Tab-separated table of C-alpha atoms in Angstrom:
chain	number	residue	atom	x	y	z
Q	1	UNK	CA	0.000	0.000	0.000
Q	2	UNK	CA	1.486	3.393	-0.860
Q	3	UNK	CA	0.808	6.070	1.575
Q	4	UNK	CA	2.097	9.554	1.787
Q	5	UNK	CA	1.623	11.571	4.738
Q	6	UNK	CA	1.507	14.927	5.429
Q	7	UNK	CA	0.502	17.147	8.281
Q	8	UNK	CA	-3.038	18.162	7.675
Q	9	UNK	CA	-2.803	22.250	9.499
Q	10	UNK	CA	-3.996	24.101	9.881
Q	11	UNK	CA	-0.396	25.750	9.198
Q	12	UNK	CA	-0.722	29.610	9.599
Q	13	UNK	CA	2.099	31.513	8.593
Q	14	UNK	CA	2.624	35.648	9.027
Q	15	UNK	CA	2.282	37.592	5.666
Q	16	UNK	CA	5.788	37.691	4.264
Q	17	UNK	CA	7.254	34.703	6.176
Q	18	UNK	CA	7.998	31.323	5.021
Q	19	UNK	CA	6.013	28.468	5.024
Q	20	UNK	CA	7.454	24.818	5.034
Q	21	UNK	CA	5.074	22.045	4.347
Q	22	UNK	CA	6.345	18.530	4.388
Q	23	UNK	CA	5.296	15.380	3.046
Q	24	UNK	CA	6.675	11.872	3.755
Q	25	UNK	CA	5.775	8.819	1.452
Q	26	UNK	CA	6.545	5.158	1.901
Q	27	UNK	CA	7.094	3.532	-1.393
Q	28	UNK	CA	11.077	3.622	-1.697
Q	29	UNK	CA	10.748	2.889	-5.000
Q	30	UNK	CA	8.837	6.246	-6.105
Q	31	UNK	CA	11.097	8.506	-8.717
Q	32	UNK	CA	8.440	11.798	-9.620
Q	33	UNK	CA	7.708	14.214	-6.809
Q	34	UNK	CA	4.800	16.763	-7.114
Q	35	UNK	CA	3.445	19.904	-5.248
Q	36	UNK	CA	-0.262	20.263	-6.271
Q	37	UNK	CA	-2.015	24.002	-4.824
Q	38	UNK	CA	-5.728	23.406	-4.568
Q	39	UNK	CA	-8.127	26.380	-3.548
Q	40	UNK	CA	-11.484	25.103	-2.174
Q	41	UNK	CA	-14.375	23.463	-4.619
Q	42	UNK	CA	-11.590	24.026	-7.775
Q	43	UNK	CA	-8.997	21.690	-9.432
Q	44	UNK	CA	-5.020	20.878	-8.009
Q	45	UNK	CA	-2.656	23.193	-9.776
Q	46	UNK	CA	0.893	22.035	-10.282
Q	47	UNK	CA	3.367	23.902	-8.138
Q	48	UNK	CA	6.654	22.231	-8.645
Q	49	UNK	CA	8.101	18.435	-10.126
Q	50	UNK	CA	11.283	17.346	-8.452
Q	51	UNK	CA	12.582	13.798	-9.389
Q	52	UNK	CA	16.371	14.114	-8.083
Q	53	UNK	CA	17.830	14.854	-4.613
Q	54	UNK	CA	18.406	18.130	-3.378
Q	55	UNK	CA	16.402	21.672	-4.129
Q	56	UNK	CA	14.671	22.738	-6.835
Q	57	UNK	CA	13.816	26.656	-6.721
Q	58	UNK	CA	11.310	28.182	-9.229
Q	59	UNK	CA	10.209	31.513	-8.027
Q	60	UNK	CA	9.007	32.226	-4.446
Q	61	UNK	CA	8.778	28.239	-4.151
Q	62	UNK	CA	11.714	25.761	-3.377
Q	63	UNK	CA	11.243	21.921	-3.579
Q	64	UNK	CA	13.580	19.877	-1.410
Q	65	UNK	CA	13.978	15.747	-1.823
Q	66	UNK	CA	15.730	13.557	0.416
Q	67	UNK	CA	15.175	10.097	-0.974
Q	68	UNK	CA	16.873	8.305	1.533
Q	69	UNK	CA	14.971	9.846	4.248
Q	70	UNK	CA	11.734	9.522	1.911
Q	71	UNK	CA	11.088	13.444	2.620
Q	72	UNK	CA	9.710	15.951	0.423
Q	73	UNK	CA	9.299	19.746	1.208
Q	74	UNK	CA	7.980	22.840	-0.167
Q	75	UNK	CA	8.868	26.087	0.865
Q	76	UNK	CA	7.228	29.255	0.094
Q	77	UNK	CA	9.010	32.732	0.529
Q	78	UNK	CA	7.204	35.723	0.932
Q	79	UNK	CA	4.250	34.397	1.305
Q	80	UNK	CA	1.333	36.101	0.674
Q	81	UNK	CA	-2.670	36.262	1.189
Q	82	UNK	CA	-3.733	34.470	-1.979
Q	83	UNK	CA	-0.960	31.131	-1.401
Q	84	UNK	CA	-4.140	30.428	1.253
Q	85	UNK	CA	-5.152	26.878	0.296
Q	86	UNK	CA	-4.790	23.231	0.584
Q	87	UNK	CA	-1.317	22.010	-0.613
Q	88	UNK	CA	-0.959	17.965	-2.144
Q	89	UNK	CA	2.180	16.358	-2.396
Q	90	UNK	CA	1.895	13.675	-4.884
Q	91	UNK	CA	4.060	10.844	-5.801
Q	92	UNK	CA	4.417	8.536	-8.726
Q	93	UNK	CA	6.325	5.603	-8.525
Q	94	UNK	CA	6.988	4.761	-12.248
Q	95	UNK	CA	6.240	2.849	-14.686
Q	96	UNK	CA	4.663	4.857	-17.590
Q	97	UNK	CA	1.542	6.336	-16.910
Q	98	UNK	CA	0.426	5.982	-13.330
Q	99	UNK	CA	-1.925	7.286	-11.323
Q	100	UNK	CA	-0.479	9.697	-8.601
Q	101	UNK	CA	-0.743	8.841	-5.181
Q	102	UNK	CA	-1.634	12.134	-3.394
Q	103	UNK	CA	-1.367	12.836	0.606
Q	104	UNK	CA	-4.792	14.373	2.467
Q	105	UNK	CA	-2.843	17.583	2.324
Q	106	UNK	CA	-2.061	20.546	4.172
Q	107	UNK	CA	-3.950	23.522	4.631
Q	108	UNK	CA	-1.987	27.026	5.031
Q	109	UNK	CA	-2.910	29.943	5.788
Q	110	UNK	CA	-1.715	33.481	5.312
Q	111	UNK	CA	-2.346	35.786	8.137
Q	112	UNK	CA	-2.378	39.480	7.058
W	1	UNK	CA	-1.971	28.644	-22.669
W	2	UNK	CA	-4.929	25.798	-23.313
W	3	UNK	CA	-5.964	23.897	-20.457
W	4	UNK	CA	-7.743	20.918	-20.018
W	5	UNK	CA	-11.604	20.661	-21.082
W	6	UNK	CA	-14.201	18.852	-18.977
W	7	UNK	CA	-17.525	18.992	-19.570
W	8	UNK	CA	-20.665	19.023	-18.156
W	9	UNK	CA	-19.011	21.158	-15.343
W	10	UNK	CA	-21.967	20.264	-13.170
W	11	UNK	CA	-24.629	17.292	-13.025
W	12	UNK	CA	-27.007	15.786	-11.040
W	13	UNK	CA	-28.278	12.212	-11.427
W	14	UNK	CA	-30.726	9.770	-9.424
W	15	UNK	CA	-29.862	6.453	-7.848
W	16	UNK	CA	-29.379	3.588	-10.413
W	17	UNK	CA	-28.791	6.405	-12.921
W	18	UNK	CA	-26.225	6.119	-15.551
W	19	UNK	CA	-23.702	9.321	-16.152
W	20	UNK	CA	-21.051	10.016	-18.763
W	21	UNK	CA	-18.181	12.537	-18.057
W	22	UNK	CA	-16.250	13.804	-21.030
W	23	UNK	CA	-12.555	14.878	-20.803
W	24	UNK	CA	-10.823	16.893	-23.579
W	25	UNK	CA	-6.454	17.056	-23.079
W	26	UNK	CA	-4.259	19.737	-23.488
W	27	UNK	CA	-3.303	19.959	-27.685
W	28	UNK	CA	-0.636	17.196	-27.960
W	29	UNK	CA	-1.381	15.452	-24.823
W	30	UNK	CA	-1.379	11.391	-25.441
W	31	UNK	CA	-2.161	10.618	-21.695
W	32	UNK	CA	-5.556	11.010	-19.809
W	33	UNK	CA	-6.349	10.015	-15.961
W	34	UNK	CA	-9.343	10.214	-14.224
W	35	UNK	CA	-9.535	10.965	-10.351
W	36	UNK	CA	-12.636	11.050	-8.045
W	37	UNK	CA	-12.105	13.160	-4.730
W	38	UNK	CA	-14.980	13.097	-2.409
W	39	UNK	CA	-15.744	16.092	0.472
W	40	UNK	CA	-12.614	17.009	2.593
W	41	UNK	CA	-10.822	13.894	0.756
W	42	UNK	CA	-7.643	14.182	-1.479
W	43	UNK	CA	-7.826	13.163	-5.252
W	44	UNK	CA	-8.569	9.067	-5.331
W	45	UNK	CA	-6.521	7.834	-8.875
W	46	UNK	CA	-9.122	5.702	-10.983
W	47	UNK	CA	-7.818	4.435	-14.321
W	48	UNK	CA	-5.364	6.228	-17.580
W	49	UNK	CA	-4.687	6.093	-20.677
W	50	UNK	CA	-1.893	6.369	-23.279
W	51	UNK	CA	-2.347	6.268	-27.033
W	52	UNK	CA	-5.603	4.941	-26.201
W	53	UNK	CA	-5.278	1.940	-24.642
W	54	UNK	CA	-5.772	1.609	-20.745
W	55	UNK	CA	-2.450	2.448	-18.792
W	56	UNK	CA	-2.959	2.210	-15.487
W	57	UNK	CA	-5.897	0.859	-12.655
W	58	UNK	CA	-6.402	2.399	-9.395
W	59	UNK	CA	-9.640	2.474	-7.254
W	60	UNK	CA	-12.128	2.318	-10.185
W	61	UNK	CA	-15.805	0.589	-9.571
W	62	UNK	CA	-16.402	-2.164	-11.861
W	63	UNK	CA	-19.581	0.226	-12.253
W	64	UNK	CA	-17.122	2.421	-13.489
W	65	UNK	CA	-15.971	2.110	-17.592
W	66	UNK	CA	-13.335	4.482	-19.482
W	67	UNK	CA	-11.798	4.959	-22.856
W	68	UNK	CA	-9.486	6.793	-24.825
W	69	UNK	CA	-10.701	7.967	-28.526
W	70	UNK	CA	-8.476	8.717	-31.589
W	71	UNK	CA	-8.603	12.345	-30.972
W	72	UNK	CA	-7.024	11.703	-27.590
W	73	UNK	CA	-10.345	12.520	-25.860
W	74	UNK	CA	-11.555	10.046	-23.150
W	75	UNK	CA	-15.341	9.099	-21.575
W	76	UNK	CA	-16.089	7.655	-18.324
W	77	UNK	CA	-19.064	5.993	-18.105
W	78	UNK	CA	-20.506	5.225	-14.878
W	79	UNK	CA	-23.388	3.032	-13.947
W	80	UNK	CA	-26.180	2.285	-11.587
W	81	UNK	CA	-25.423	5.346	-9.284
W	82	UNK	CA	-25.125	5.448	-5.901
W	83	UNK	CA	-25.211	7.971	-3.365
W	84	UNK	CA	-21.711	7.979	-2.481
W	85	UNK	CA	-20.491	8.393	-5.996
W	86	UNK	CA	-21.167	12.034	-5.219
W	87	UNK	CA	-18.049	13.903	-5.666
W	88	UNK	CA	-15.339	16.046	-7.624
W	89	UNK	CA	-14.355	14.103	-11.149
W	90	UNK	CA	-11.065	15.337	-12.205
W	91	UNK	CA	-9.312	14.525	-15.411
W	92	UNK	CA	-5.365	15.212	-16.196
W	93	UNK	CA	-3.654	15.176	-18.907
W	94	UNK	CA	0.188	14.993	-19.794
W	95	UNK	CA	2.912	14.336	-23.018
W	96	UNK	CA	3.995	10.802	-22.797
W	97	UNK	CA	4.595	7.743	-21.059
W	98	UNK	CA	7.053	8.397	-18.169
W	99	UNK	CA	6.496	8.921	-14.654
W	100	UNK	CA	8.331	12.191	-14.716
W	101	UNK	CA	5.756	13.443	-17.093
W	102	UNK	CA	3.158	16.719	-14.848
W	103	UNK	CA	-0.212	15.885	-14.999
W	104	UNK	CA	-2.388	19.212	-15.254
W	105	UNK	CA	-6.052	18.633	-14.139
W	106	UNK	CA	-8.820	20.063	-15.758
W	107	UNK	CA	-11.950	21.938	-14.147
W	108	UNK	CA	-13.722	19.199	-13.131
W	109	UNK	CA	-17.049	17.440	-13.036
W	110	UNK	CA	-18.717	18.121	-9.610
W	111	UNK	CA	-21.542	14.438	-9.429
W	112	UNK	CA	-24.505	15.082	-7.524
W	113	UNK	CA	-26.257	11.705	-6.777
W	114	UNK	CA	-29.670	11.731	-5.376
């Protein structure tokens, strides 16, 4: 059974800070890392991929993977009002076209 | 940028009803996955798609029937409703067949069964 965990918040942050969510899966075996933003009632939005160990910066986000710990993290600089939502970390663990495995995610929110 | 077509956005069946969802890919998108999330739930993988035949198999109700057509667009087809079908449909698409490809979701179809 693959499971991925992460903490389900709420996380509130201060406007401007950083926020570090963190997600933890169990299938050693997964190679495709994704952070999914999903406002209430609408779709997941990709974020960020990351399929090799260390950080992966695009913007005001940062991925980090640490396979051998089985850790994946997204940080978010600056953050501001409208990154309020629920954030998925989703995994794949290969083989062509798979389904993702998504945790229950983690709600943030951006205090004013 | 184009983005991934469901359609109908909304609909509302009875018990023992039938429904069909309709997805339409991003241009030049080969790959198509359905996922049902249900209220307060995260995204639940049900079956893909490449190059039209069937990829992959998650949770998906034998109730439950998909396919891929020659224009890349893909159908599920669900049958004899039940209450706790209600939720979000989402279909993805993405370029390929690797598991480093991003899937981008479309809208989604929200199921109302009564």
């Amino acid at each position: 059974q693959k499971e991925v965990e992460q903490n389900s918040g709420p996380l509130s942050v201060p406007e401007g800070a950083i926020a570090s969510l963190n997600c933890t899966y169990s299938d050693r075996g997964s190679q495709s890392f994704f952070w999914y933003r999903q406002y209430s009632g609408k779709s997941p939005e990709l974020i960020m991929s990351i399929y090799s160990n260390g950080d992966k910066e695009d913007g005001r986000f940062t991925a980090q993977l640490n396979k051998a710990s089985q850790y994946v993290s997204l940080l978010i600089r600056d953050s501001q009002p409208s990154d309020s939502a629920t954030y998925l970390c989703a995994v794949d663990s290969g083989g062509g076209a798979d389904g993702l495995t998504f945790g229950k995610g983690t709600h943030l929110i951006i205090q004013p | 940028a184009a983005g991934v077509i469901q359609s109908p956005r909304h609909l509302i069946k009875e018990k023992r009803e039938t429904a069909t969802l309709k997805c339409y890919p991003i241009p030049r998108h080969d790959t198509v996955y359905w996922y049902q999330q249900g209220p307060g739930q995260d995204p639940q993988f049900l079956i893909s798609f490449y190059e039209k035949m069937q990829s992959d198999k998650g949770s998906i109700p034998d109730r439950f029937s998909a396919q891929q057509f020659s224009d890349y667009h893909s159908e599920l087809n669900m049958s004899s409703l039940e209450l706790g079908d209600s939720a979000l449909y989402f279909c993805a698409s993405s370029l390929g067949f690797s598991s480093y490809n991003e899937q981008f979701f479309g809208p989604g179809t929200r199921l109302t069964v009564l």
